PDB file of C-alpha atoms in Angstrom:
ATOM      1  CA  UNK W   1      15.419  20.685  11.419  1.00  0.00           C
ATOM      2  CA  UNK W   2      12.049  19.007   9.709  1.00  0.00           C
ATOM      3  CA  UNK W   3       8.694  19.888  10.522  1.00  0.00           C
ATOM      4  CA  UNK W   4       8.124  16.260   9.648  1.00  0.00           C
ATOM      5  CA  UNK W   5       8.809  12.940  11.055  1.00  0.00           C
ATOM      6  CA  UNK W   6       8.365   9.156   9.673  1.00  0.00           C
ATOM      7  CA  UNK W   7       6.969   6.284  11.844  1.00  0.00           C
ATOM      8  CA  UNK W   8       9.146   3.237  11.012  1.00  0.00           C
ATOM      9  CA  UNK W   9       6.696   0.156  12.526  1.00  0.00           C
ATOM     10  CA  UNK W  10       8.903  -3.364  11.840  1.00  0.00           C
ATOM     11  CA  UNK W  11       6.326  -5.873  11.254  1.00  0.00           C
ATOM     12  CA  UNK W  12       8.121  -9.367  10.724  1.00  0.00           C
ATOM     13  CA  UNK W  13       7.000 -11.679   7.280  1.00  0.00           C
ATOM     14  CA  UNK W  14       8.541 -14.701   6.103  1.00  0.00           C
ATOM     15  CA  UNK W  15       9.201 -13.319   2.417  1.00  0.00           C
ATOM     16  CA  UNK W  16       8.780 -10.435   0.346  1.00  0.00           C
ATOM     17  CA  UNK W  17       5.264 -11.793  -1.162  1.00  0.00           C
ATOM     18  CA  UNK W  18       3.551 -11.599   2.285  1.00  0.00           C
ATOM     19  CA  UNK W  19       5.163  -8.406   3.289  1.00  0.00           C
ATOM     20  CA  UNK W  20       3.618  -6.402   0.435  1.00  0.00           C
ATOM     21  CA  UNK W  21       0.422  -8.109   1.486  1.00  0.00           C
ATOM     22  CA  UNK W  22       0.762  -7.057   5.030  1.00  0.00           C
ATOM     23  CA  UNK W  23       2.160  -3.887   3.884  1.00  0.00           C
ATOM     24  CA  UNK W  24      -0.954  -2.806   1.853  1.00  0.00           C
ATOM     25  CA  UNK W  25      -3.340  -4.279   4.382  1.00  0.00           C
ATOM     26  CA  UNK W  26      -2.032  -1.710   6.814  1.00  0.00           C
ATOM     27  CA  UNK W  27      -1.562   1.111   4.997  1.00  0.00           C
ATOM     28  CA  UNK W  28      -5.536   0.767   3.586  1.00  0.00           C
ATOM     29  CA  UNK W  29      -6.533   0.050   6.828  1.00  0.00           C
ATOM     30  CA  UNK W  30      -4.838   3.240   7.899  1.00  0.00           C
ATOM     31  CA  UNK W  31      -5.726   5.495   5.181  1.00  0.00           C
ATOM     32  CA  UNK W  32      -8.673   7.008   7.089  1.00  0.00           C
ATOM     33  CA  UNK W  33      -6.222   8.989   9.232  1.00  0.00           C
ATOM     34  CA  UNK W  34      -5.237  12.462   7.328  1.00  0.00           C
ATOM     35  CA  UNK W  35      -1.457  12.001   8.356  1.00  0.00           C
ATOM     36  CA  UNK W  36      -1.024   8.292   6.891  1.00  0.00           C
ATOM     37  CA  UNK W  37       0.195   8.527   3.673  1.00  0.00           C
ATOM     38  CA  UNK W  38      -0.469   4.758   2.164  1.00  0.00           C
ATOM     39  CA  UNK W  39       1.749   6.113  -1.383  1.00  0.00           C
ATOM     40  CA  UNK W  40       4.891   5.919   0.235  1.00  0.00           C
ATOM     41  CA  UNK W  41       5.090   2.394   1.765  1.00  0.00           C
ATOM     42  CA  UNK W  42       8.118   0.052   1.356  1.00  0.00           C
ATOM     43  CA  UNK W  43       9.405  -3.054   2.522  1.00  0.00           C
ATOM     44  CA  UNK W  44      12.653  -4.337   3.005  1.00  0.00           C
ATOM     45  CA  UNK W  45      14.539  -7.267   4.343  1.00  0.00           C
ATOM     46  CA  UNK W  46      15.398  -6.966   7.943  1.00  0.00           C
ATOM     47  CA  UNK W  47      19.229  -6.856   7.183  1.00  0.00           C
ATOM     48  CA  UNK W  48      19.165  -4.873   4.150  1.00  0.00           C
ATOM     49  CA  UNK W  49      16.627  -2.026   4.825  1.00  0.00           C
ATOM     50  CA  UNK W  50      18.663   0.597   2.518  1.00  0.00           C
ATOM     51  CA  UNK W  51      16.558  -1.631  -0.679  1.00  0.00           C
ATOM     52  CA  UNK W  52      13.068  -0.715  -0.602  1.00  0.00           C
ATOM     53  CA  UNK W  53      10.291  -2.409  -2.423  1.00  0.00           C
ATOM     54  CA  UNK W  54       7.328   0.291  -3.275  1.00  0.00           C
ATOM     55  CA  UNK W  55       3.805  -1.466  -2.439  1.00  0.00           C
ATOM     56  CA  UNK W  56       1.895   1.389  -4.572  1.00  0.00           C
ATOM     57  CA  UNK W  57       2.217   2.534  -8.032  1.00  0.00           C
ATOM     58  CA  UNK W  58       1.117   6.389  -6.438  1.00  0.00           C
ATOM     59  CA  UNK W  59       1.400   7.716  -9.790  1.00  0.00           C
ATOM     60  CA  UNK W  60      -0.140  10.957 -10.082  1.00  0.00           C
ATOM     61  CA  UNK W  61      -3.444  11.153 -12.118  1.00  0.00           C
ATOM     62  CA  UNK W  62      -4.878  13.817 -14.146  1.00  0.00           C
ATOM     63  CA  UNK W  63      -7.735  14.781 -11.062  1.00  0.00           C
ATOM     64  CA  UNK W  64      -4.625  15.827  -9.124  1.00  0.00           C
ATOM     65  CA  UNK W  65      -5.209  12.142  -7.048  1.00  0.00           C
ATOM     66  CA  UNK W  66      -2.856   9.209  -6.574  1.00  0.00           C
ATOM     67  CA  UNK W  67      -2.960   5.996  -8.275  1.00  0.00           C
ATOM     68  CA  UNK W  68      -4.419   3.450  -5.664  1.00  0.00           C
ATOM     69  CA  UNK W  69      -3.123   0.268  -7.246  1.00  0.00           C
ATOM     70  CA  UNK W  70      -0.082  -1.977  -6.747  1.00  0.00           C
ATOM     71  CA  UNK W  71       3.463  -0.869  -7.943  1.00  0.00           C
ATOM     72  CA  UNK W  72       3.444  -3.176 -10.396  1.00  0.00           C
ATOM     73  CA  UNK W  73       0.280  -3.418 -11.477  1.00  0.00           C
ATOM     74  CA  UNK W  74      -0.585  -3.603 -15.454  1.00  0.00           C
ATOM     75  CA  UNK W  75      -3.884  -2.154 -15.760  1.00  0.00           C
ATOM     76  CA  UNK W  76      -4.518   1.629 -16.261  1.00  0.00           C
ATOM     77  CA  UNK W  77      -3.965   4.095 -13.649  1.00  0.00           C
ATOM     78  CA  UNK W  78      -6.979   4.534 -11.041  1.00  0.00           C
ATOM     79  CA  UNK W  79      -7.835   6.543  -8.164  1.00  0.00           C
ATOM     80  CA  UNK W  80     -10.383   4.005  -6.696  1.00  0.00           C
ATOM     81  CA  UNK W  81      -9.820   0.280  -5.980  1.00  0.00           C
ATOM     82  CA  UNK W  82     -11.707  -1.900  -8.453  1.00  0.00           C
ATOM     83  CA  UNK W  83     -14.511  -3.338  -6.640  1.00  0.00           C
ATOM     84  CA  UNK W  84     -15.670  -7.222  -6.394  1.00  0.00           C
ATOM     85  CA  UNK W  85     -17.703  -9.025  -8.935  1.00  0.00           C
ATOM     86  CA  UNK W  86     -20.880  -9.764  -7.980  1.00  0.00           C
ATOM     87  CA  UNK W  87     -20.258 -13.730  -7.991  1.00  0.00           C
ATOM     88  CA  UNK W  88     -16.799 -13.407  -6.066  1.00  0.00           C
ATOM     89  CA  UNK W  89     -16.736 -15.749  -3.015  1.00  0.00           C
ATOM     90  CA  UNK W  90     -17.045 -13.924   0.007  1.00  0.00           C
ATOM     91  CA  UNK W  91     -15.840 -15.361   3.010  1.00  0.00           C
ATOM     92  CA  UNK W  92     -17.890 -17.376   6.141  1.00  0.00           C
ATOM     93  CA  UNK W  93     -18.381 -14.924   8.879  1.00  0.00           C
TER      94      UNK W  93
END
């Protein structure tokens, strides 16, 4: 027997675009909890959940820490999210 159990939370999206989304969303928005581990999150379709789609690359960097960015991303490995440009829209509040 494990020591270790996974939470499998179905969340419903209309394609595989806006699952990754949601996906990330979640898992970033989770990340401040020490048991979430954001590398490991997949989606699949509802009736085929034995093909997972990775949402992070979670490569392991030099500093020992986990690459932050999309799976399929084409920029260099980072540990931290790239942040804004300055003259990025930001949303109404």
């Amino acid at each position: 027997m494990t020591g270790r159990y996974v939470v499998h939370l179905p969340v419903v999206a209309t394609d595989l675009a806006r699952a990754k989304v949601l996906a990330r969303t979640a898992a970033r928005s989770l990340v401040f909890l020490a048991h979430v581990d954001p590398g490991e999150t997949t989606v699949s379709a509802e009736d085929d959940q034995g093909v997972r789609h990775r949402i992070f690359c979670d490569n392991r960097l030099g500093t020992g820490r986990r690459c932050v960015l999309r799976a399929d991303h084409e920029t260099p490995c980072t540990s931290r999210l790239p942040r804004r440009p300055p003259n990025a829209t930001r949303l109404p509040r």
